[in-house]
Tab-separated table of C-alpha atoms in Angstrom:
chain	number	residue	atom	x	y	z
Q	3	UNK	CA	115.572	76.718	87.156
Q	4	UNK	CA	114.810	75.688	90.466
Q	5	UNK	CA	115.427	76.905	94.322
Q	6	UNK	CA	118.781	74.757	94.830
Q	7	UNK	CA	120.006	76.580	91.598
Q	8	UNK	CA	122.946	78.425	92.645
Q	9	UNK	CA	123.027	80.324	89.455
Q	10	UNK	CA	119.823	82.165	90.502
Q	11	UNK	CA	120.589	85.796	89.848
Q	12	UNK	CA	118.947	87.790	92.773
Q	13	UNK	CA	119.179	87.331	96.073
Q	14	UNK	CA	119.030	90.009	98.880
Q	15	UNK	CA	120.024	89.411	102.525
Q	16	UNK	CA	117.087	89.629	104.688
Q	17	UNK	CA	118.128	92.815	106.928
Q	18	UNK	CA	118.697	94.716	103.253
Q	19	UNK	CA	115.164	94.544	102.350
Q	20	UNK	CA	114.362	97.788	104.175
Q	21	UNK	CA	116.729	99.301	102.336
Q	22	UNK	CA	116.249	97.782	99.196
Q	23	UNK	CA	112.443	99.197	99.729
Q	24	UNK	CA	113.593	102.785	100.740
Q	25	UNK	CA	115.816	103.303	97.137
Q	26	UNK	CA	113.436	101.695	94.652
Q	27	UNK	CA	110.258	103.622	93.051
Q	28	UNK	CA	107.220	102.109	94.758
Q	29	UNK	CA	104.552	100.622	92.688
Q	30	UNK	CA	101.819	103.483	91.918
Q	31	UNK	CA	98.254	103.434	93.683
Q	32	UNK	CA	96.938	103.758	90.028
Q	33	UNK	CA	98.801	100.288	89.058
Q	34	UNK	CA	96.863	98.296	91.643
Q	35	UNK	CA	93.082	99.548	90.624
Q	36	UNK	CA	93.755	99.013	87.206
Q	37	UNK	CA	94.936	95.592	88.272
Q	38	UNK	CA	91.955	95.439	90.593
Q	39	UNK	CA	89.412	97.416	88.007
Q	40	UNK	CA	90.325	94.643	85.455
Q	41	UNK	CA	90.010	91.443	87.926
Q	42	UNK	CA	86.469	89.827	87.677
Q	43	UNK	CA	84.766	87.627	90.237
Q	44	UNK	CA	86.043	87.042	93.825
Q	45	UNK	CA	89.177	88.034	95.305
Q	46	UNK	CA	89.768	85.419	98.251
Q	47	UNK	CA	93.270	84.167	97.303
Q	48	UNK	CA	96.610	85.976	95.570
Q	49	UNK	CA	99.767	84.255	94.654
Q	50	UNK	CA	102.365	86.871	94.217
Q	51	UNK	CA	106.136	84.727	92.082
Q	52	UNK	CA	109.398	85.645	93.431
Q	53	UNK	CA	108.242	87.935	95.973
Q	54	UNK	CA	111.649	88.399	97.295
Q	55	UNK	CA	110.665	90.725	100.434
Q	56	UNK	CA	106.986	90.677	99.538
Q	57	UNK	CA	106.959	94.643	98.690
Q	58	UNK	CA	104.865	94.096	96.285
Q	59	UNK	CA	102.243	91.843	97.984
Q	60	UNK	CA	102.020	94.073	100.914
Q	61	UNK	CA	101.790	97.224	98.553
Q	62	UNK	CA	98.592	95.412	96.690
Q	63	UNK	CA	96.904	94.039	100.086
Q	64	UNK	CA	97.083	97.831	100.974
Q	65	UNK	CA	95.186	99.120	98.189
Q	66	UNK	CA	92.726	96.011	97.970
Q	67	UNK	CA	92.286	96.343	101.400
Q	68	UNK	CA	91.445	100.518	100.936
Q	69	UNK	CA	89.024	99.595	98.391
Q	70	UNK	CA	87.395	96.940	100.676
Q	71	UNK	CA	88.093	93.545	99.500
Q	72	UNK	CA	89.351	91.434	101.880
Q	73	UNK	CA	92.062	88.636	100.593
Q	74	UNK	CA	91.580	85.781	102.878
Q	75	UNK	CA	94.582	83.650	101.653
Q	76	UNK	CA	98.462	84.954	100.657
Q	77	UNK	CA	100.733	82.120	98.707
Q	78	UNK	CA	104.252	83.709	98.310
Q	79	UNK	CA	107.083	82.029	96.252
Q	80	UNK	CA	110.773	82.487	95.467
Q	81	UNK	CA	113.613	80.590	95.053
Q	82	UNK	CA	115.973	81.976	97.162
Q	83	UNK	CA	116.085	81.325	100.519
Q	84	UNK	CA	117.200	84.780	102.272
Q	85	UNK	CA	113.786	86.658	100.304
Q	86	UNK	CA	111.749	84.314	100.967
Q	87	UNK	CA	113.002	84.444	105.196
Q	88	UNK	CA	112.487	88.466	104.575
Q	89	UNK	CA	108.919	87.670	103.321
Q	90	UNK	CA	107.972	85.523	106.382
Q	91	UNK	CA	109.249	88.463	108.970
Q	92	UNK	CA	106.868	91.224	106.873
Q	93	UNK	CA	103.956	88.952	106.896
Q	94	UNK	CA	102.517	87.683	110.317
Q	95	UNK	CA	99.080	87.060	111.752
Q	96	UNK	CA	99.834	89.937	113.782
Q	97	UNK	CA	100.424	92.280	111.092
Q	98	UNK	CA	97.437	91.103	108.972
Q	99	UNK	CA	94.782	89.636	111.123
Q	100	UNK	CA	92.462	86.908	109.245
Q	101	UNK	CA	94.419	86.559	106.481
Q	102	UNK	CA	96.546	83.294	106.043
Q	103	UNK	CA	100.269	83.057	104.880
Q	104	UNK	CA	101.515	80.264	102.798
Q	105	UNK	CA	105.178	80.555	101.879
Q	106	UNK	CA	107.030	77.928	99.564
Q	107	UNK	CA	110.913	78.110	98.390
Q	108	UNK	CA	110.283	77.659	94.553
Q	109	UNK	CA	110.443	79.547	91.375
Q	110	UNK	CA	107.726	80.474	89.343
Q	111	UNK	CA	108.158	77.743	86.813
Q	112	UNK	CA	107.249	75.220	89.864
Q	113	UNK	CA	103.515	74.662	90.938
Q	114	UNK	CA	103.390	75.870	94.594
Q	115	UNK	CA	103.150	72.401	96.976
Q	116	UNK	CA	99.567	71.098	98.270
Q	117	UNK	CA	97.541	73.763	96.023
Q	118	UNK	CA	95.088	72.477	94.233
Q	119	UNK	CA	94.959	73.686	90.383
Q	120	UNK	CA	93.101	76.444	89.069
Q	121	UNK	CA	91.928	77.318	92.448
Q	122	UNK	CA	93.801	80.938	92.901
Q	123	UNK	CA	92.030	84.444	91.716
Q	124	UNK	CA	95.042	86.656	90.962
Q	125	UNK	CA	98.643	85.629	90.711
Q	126	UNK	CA	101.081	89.039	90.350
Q	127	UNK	CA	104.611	89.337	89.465
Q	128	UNK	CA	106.318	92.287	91.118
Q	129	UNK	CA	109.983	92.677	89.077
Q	130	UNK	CA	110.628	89.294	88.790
Q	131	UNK	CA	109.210	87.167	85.973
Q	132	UNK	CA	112.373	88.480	83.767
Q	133	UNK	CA	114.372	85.634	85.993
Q	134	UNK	CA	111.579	83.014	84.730
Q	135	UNK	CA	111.849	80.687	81.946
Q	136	UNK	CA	108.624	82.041	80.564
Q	137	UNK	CA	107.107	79.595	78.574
Q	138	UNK	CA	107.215	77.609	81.445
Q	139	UNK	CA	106.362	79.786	83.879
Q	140	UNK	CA	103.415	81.080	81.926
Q	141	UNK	CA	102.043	77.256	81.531
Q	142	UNK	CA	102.440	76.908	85.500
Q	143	UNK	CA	100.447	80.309	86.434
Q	144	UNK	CA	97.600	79.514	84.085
Q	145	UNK	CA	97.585	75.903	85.647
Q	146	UNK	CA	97.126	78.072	89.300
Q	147	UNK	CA	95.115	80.687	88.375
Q	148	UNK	CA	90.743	79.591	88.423
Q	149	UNK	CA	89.013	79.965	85.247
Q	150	UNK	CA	88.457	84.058	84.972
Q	151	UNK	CA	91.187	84.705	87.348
Q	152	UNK	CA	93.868	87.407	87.048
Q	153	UNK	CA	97.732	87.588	85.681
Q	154	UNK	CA	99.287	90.760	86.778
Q	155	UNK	CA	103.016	92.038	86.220
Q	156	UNK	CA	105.223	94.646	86.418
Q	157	UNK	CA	109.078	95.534	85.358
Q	158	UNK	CA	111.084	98.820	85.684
Q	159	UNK	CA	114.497	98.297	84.184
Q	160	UNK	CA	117.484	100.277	83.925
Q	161	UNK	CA	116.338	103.745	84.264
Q	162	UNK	CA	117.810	106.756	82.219
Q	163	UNK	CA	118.000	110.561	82.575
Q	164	UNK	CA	115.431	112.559	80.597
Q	165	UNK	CA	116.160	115.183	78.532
Q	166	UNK	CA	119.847	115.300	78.330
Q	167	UNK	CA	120.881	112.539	76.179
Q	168	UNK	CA	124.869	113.265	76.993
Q	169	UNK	CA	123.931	112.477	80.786
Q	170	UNK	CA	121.530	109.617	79.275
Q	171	UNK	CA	124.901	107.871	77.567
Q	172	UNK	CA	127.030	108.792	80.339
Q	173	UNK	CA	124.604	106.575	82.264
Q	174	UNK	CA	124.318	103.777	80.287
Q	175	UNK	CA	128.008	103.642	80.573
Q	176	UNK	CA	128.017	103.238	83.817
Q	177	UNK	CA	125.117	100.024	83.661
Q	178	UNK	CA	127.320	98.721	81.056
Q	179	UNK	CA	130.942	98.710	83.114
Q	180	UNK	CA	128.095	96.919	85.882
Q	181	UNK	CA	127.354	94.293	83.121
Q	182	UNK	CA	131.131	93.010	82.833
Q	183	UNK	CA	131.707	93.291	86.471
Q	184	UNK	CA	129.215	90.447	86.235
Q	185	UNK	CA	130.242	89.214	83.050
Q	186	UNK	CA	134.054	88.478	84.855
Q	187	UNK	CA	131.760	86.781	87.654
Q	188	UNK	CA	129.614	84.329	85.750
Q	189	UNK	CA	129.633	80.921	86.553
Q	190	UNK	CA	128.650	80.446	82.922
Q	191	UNK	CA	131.175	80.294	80.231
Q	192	UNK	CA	129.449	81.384	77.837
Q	193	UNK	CA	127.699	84.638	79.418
Q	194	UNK	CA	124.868	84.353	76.910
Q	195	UNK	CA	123.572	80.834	78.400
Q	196	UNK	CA	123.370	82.129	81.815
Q	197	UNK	CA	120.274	82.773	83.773
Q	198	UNK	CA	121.338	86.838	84.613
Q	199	UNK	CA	121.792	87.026	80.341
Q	200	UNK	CA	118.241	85.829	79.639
Q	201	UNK	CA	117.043	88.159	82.087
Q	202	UNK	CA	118.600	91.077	80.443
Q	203	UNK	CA	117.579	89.548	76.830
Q	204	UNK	CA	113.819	89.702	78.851
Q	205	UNK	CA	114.137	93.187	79.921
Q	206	UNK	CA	115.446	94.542	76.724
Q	207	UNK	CA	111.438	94.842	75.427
Q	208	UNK	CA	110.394	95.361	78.680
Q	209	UNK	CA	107.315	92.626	79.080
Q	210	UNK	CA	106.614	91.851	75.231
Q	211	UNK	CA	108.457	88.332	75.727
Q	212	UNK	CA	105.699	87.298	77.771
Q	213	UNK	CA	103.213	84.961	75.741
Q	214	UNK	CA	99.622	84.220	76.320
Q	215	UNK	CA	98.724	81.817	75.029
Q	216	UNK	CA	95.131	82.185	72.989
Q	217	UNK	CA	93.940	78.830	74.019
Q	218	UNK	CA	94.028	79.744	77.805
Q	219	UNK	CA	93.876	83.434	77.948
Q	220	UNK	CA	90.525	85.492	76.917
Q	221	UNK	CA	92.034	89.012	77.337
Q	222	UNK	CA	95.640	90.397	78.076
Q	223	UNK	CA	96.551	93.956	78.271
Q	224	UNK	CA	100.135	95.713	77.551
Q	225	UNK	CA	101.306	99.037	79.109
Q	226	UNK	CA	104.450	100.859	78.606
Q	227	UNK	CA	105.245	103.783	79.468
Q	228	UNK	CA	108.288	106.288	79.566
Q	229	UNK	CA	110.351	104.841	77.119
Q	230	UNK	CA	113.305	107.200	75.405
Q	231	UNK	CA	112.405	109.187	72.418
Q	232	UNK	CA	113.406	106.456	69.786
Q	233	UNK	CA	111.198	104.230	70.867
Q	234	UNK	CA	113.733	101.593	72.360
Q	235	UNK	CA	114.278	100.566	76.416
Q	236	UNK	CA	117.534	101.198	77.164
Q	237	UNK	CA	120.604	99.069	76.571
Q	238	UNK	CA	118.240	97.198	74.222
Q	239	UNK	CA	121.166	97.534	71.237
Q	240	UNK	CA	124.215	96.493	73.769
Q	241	UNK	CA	122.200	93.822	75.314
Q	242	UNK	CA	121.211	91.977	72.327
Q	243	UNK	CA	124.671	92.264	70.673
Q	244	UNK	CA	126.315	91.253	73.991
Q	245	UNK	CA	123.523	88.320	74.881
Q	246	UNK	CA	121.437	87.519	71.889
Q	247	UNK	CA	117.793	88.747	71.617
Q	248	UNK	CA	114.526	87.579	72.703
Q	249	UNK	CA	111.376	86.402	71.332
Q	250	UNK	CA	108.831	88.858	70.880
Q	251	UNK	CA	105.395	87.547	72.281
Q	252	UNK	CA	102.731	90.311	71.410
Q	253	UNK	CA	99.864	88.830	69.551
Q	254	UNK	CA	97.557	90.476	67.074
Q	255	UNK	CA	94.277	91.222	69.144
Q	256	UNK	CA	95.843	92.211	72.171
Q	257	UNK	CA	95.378	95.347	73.988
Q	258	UNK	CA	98.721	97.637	73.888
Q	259	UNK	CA	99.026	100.414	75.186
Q	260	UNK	CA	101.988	103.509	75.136
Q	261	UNK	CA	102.420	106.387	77.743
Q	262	UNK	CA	104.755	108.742	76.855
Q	263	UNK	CA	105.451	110.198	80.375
Q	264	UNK	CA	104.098	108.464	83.794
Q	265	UNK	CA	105.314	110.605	86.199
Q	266	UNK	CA	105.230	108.218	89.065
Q	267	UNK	CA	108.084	106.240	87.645
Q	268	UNK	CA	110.521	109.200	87.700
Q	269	UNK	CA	112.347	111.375	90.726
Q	270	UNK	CA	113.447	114.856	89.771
Q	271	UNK	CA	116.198	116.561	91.858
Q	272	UNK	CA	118.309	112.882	92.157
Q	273	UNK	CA	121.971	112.987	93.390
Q	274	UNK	CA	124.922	111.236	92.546
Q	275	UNK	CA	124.660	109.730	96.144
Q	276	UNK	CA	121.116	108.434	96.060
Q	277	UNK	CA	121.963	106.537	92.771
Q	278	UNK	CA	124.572	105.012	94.271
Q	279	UNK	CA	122.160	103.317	96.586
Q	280	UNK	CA	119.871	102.754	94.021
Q	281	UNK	CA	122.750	100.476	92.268
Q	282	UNK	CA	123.311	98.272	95.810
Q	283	UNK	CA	119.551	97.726	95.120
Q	284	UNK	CA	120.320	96.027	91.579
Q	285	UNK	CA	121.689	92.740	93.819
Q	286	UNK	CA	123.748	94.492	96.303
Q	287	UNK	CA	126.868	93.290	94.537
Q	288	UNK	CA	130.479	93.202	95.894
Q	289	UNK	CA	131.998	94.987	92.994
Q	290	UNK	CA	129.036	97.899	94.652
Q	291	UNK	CA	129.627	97.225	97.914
Q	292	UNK	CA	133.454	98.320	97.510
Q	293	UNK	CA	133.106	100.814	95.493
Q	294	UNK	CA	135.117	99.151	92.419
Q	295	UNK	CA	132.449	100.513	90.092
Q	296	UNK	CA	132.618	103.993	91.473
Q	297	UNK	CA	136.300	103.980	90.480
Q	298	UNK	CA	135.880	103.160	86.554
Q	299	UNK	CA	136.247	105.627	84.307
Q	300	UNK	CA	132.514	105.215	82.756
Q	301	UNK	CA	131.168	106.202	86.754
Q	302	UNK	CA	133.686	109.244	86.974
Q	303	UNK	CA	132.893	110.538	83.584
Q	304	UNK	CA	129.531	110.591	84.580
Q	305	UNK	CA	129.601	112.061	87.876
Q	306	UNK	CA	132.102	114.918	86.497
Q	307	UNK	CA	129.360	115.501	84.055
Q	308	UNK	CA	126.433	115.530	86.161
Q	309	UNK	CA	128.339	117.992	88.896
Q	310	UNK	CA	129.494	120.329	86.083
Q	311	UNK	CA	125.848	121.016	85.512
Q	312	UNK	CA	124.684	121.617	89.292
Q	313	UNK	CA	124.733	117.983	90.348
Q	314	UNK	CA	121.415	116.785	90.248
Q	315	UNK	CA	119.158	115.364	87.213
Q	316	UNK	CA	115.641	113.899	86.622
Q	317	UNK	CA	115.987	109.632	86.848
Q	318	UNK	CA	113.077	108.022	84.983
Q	319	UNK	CA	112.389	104.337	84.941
Q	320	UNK	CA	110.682	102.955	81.561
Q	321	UNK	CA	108.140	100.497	83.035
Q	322	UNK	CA	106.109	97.913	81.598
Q	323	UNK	CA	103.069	95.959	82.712
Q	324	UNK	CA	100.819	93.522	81.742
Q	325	UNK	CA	97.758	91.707	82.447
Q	326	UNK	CA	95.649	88.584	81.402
Q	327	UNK	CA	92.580	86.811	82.129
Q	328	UNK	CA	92.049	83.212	82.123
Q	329	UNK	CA	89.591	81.653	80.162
């Protein structure tokens, strides 16, 4: 993939970043130190792939910052050119003072221009290496990162309801009348080929496609956590009869570890209405925007059913993260 691909996936006008921001779960304080409590040596430079608004560079420069390392240099990537225009307005001299900004138009796949290899301490991925082809992508960010640096990412799919499974269906419904919308839309066809399918076939394990390689990785880590009682993230089963499956990537030796319940990834008390704007968040989409997908069937089964018992629910996001450090 590169930026001039027009069948890149994701791409959110610049003004709808603030509300893109205000209708997504933040990334967790605790994320960030363990990110930071696992980086070794200096922290002068981060890259941060398909940064799209840069929430989740500004979100880690916050905590580093708290914890008093100073990041002297910022590279921020992504392919499409509306993000990466939203990225530029958040981050100014102004806003940061003696920290420098380098911003390219590129996906992760593509070394960042005029950088010299191995010469970055921590690269992170903020809900966005699912778009990558990730063998590629992988070779490029070990070619950035220095020797001991840090690979850092983070992925909250399709979130669910907890403990009501006939909401939890009801739900998935819903994501799955979403999927054909974009299915009928596809410029691919054959929807499994396209770059939105291997994205879902990505998500469906959360971030166990992502291989490190044991030539040029000493230590990677693997955290899930909030994942549905039978062990699966959801739409796993639709999405890899619908788009084929992916290739699992977890190696023997590597740290994994399971969290039943992370309570940061979850919002109890959510309304019909605020998941509504949580779905123009998914790629603000015109079959959203007009409200086609509040007039299926699978949306007002699932509203009927949510209102018949009081109208609110608990939303939790199964999220996944990993990290890795260069040998």
């Amino acid at each position: 993939m590169t930026a001039d691909d027009k069948k890149f996936a994701f791409s959110v006008k610049t003004d709808d970043w603030d509300h893109y921001a205000r209708y997504r779960p933040s990334y967790p304080e605790s994320m960030w130190t363990t990110w930071l409590d696992f980086h070794q040596g200096p922290l002068e430079s981060i890259m941060d792939v398909g940064t799209g608004g840069g929430i989740g560079a500004a979100s880690f420069l916050a905590v580093a910052s708290s914890r008093g390392q100073q990041v002297n240099r910022v590279y921020l990537s992504d392919p499409n050119e509306n993000n990466l225009a939203a990225a530029k307005k958040n981050f100014t001299s102004e806003r940061y003072p003696g920290i420098q900004f380098f911003f390219h138009r590129g996906p992760a796949e593509e070394a960042f221009p005029g950088l010299s290899p191995g010469s970055v301490d921590m690269l992170i991925a903020c809900a966005s290496i699912h778009w990558t082809e990730i063998d590629t992508a992988m070779s490029t960010i070990a070619d950035t990162l220095r020797p001991g640096g840090t690979f850092g990412a983070v992925v909250y799919p399709q979130p669910t309801i907890k403990d009501d499974e006939q909401a939890a269906d009801a739900l998935a419904a819903v994501f799955e009348k979403r999927r054909r919308f974009q299915d009928q839309g596809d410029a691919e066809k054959d929807v499994t080929k396209s770059v939105r399918a291997r994205a879902f076939r990505n998500l469906s394990i959360g971030l166990d496609y992502v291989p490190f390689d044991p030539s040029k990785w000493a230590t990677v880590h693997r955290r899930t956590a909030n994942l549905p009682k039978d062990g699966k993230w959801p739409l796993r089963d639709s999405t890899w009869a619908h788009y084929g499956e992916p290739k699992l990537a977890v190696l023997k030796g590597e740290q994994v570890e399971v969290v039943e319940e992370d309570e940061w990834w979850s919002r109890k008390g959510y309304s019909i209405e605020q998941l509504k704007e949580f779905f123009q968040t998914l790629g603000y989409e015109p079959f959203v925007m007009d409200g086609r997908l509040w007039e299926t069937d699978a949306f007002s089964q699932f509203e009927k059913l949510v209102r018949e018992r009081g109208g609110d629910f608990e939303l939790v996001w199964p999220a996944a993260t990993v990290l890795g450090r260069k040998k």
